[in-house]
Amino acid sequence: MRKEWLGALSLTLAASIWGGMYVVSKYALAYIEPFTFVWLRYAVAFMVLFVVWFRFGRESIRRADWKWIGLVGVIGYVASISFQFIGTKLSDAHTGSLVTAATPAFMVLFARILLKERLTPVKIGALGLATVGVLIVVGWEGEGTYRVGSFILVLAAVTWALMSIYVKIGTQSLSTLTLTTFSIGVAWLLMTPLMSVEVMQSGWPKLNGVLWLSVLYIGVVSTAGAFFFWNKGLELMDASVGSLFFFFQPLVGGTLGWLVLNETLHLNFFIGAGCIMTAVTWSTLAERRQQLPISNRHL
């Protein structure tokens, strides 16, 4: 299989899994506090990935590589995921999946700063349009905790975009499996104090069979599996082209939120979705066109 197709498949699986994750996490977060849920998620994911890494993917990790492992773990798996769970708890599943779909537009900005990619008028315009889309969703719909949750989800999108750039850099010297495994391990350790404070305040959650299944699904499928697929896709494809596949997240999340949780899809949701999807498609196709040979650009 050509690496472009393998990358496309990996990114499609990751984004689709995350879209469905919002529905499962929305249910579980009604009974489990956010930091405790993240800690449980990483405990399961790290154990699964470490067994796979130890059996199939062991490699030496240089001291310099721990920088990228740490940055991915702290920015992506601690900050971004915490923002994501808190924001979803305070808003709803389809808003969570949509707002964080602005991530590719923010990746354009960070790619310019960190990778020195050229910031073209198309990229600037797409970033502006995506920002408008986010504001349409979070700025005038709902009150109180819903609005707070929506803006926290914007922070999740920004930090995940920054993390994705570091993944692109880190996989130049580390395998995807190594980077994913130990970044999650770092995040698990750093989440322990936050989880401990939360447990002291609210107590350990009472986990029934359904909640355990939710934790296992989030840990194994949505974390160990989806994080690996996302990182692998970024390794195999250009970041701006790969960002197109983030579209599957709001589509799956919004649809399942409507079907399973009986959430209402307001007009603002569709308008904002249109702006975000137009922005990311616009910037992605323009970037891909620039990579074609000059003789093929008008074919």
mmCIF file of N, CA, C and O in Angstrom, residues 18 20-32 37 41 84-85 88-89 93 214 217-218 261:
data_model
loop_
_atom_site.group_PDB
_atom_site.id
_atom_site.type_symbol
_atom_site.label_atom_id
_atom_site.label_comp_id
_atom_site.label_asym_id
_atom_site.label_seq_id
_atom_site.Cartn_x
_atom_site.Cartn_y
_atom_site.Cartn_z
ATOM 1 N N TRP A 18 -12.365 9.601 17.162
ATOM 2 C CA TRP A 18 -12.523 10.736 18.072
ATOM 3 C C TRP A 18 -13.922 11.339 17.987
ATOM 4 O O TRP A 18 -14.456 11.819 18.984
ATOM 5 N N GLY A 20 -16.697 9.714 17.516
ATOM 6 C CA GLY A 20 -17.538 8.873 18.348
ATOM 7 C C GLY A 20 -17.184 8.961 19.820
ATOM 8 O O GLY A 20 -18.030 8.744 20.687
ATOM 9 N N MET A 21 -15.926 9.300 20.118
ATOM 10 C CA MET A 21 -15.487 9.374 21.507
ATOM 11 C C MET A 21 -16.248 10.420 22.294
ATOM 12 O O MET A 21 -16.498 10.267 23.492
ATOM 13 N N TYR A 22 -16.651 11.510 21.636
ATOM 14 C CA TYR A 22 -17.352 12.569 22.350
ATOM 15 C C TYR A 22 -18.654 12.067 22.960
ATOM 16 O O TYR A 22 -19.065 12.503 24.026
ATOM 17 N N VAL A 23 -19.320 11.160 22.269
ATOM 18 C CA VAL A 23 -20.576 10.613 22.786
ATOM 19 C C VAL A 23 -20.310 9.761 24.021
ATOM 20 O O VAL A 23 -20.999 9.885 25.043
ATOM 21 N N VAL A 24 -19.301 8.889 23.940
ATOM 22 C CA VAL A 24 -18.979 8.016 25.070
ATOM 23 C C VAL A 24 -18.486 8.841 26.252
ATOM 24 O O VAL A 24 -18.897 8.621 27.401
ATOM 25 N N SER A 25 -17.600 9.807 26.000
ATOM 26 C CA SER A 25 -17.049 10.605 27.089
ATOM 27 C C SER A 25 -18.105 11.493 27.734
ATOM 28 O O SER A 25 -18.074 11.732 28.941
ATOM 29 N N LYS A 26 -19.072 11.978 26.946
ATOM 30 C CA LYS A 26 -20.141 12.795 27.512
ATOM 31 C C LYS A 26 -20.933 11.999 28.541
ATOM 32 O O LYS A 26 -21.290 12.507 29.607
ATOM 33 N N TYR A 27 -21.190 10.720 28.234
ATOM 34 C CA TYR A 27 -21.904 9.860 29.184
ATOM 35 C C TYR A 27 -21.049 9.619 30.432
ATOM 36 O O TYR A 27 -21.506 9.783 31.563
ATOM 37 N N ALA A 28 -19.789 9.224 30.226
ATOM 38 C CA ALA A 28 -18.928 8.874 31.354
ATOM 39 C C ALA A 28 -18.649 10.069 32.253
ATOM 40 O O ALA A 28 -18.552 9.925 33.483
ATOM 41 N N LEU A 29 -18.534 11.263 31.662
ATOM 42 C CA LEU A 29 -18.213 12.463 32.447
ATOM 43 C C LEU A 29 -19.356 12.901 33.344
ATOM 44 O O LEU A 29 -19.183 13.769 34.197
ATOM 45 N N ALA A 30 -20.512 12.305 33.177
ATOM 46 C CA ALA A 30 -21.610 12.576 34.095
ATOM 47 C C ALA A 30 -21.382 11.887 35.438
ATOM 48 O O ALA A 30 -22.007 12.250 36.439
ATOM 49 N N TYR A 31 -20.468 10.903 35.467
ATOM 50 C CA TYR A 31 -20.211 10.126 36.685
ATOM 51 C C TYR A 31 -18.755 10.182 37.132
ATOM 52 O O TYR A 31 -18.461 9.859 38.285
ATOM 53 N N ILE A 32 -17.850 10.550 36.236
ATOM 54 C CA ILE A 32 -16.419 10.579 36.552
ATOM 55 C C ILE A 32 -15.907 11.991 36.317
ATOM 56 O O ILE A 32 -16.165 12.583 35.261
ATOM 57 N N PHE A 37 -10.953 10.917 34.829
ATOM 58 C CA PHE A 37 -11.245 10.201 33.586
ATOM 59 C C PHE A 37 -10.033 10.186 32.673
ATOM 60 O O PHE A 37 -9.700 9.153 32.081
ATOM 61 N N ARG A 41 -7.943 6.942 31.484
ATOM 62 C CA ARG A 41 -7.761 6.764 30.042
ATOM 63 C C ARG A 41 -6.305 6.492 29.709
ATOM 64 O O ARG A 41 -5.989 5.569 28.953
ATOM 65 N N GLN A 84 -10.277 19.431 26.442
ATOM 66 C CA GLN A 84 -11.310 18.757 25.656
ATOM 67 C C GLN A 84 -12.373 18.131 26.548
ATOM 68 O O GLN A 84 -13.575 18.303 26.318
ATOM 69 N N PHE A 85 -11.949 17.419 27.587
ATOM 70 C CA PHE A 85 -12.909 16.759 28.463
ATOM 71 C C PHE A 85 -13.701 17.766 29.293
ATOM 72 O O PHE A 85 -14.910 17.629 29.470
ATOM 73 N N THR A 88 -16.153 19.516 26.933
ATOM 74 C CA THR A 88 -17.268 18.640 26.570
ATOM 75 C C THR A 88 -18.238 18.481 27.730
ATOM 76 O O THR A 88 -19.464 18.463 27.537
ATOM 77 N N LYS A 89 -17.720 18.384 28.938
ATOM 78 C CA LYS A 89 -18.584 18.240 30.123
ATOM 79 C C LYS A 89 -19.478 19.465 30.290
ATOM 80 O O LYS A 89 -20.657 19.363 30.688
ATOM 81 N N ALA A 93 -21.755 17.127 23.125
ATOM 82 C CA ALA A 93 -20.887 16.291 22.298
ATOM 83 C C ALA A 93 -20.662 16.871 20.914
ATOM 84 O O ALA A 93 -19.539 16.904 20.413
ATOM 85 N N SER A 214 -16.786 2.009 29.189
ATOM 86 C CA SER A 214 -16.505 3.328 28.623
ATOM 87 C C SER A 214 -15.029 3.680 28.772
ATOM 88 O O SER A 214 -14.389 4.162 27.828
ATOM 89 N N TYR A 217 -12.980 1.490 26.448
ATOM 90 C CA TYR A 217 -13.119 1.935 25.055
ATOM 91 C C TYR A 217 -12.291 3.190 24.805
ATOM 92 O O TYR A 217 -11.546 3.272 23.822
ATOM 93 N N ILE A 218 -12.422 4.182 25.704
ATOM 94 C CA ILE A 218 -11.669 5.428 25.550
ATOM 95 C C ILE A 218 -10.164 5.155 25.614
ATOM 96 O O ILE A 218 -9.380 5.712 24.853
ATOM 97 N N LEU A 261 -27.566 10.686 21.844
ATOM 98 C CA LEU A 261 -27.826 11.546 22.994
ATOM 99 C C LEU A 261 -29.012 12.480 22.794
ATOM 100 O O LEU A 261 -29.323 13.275 23.676
#
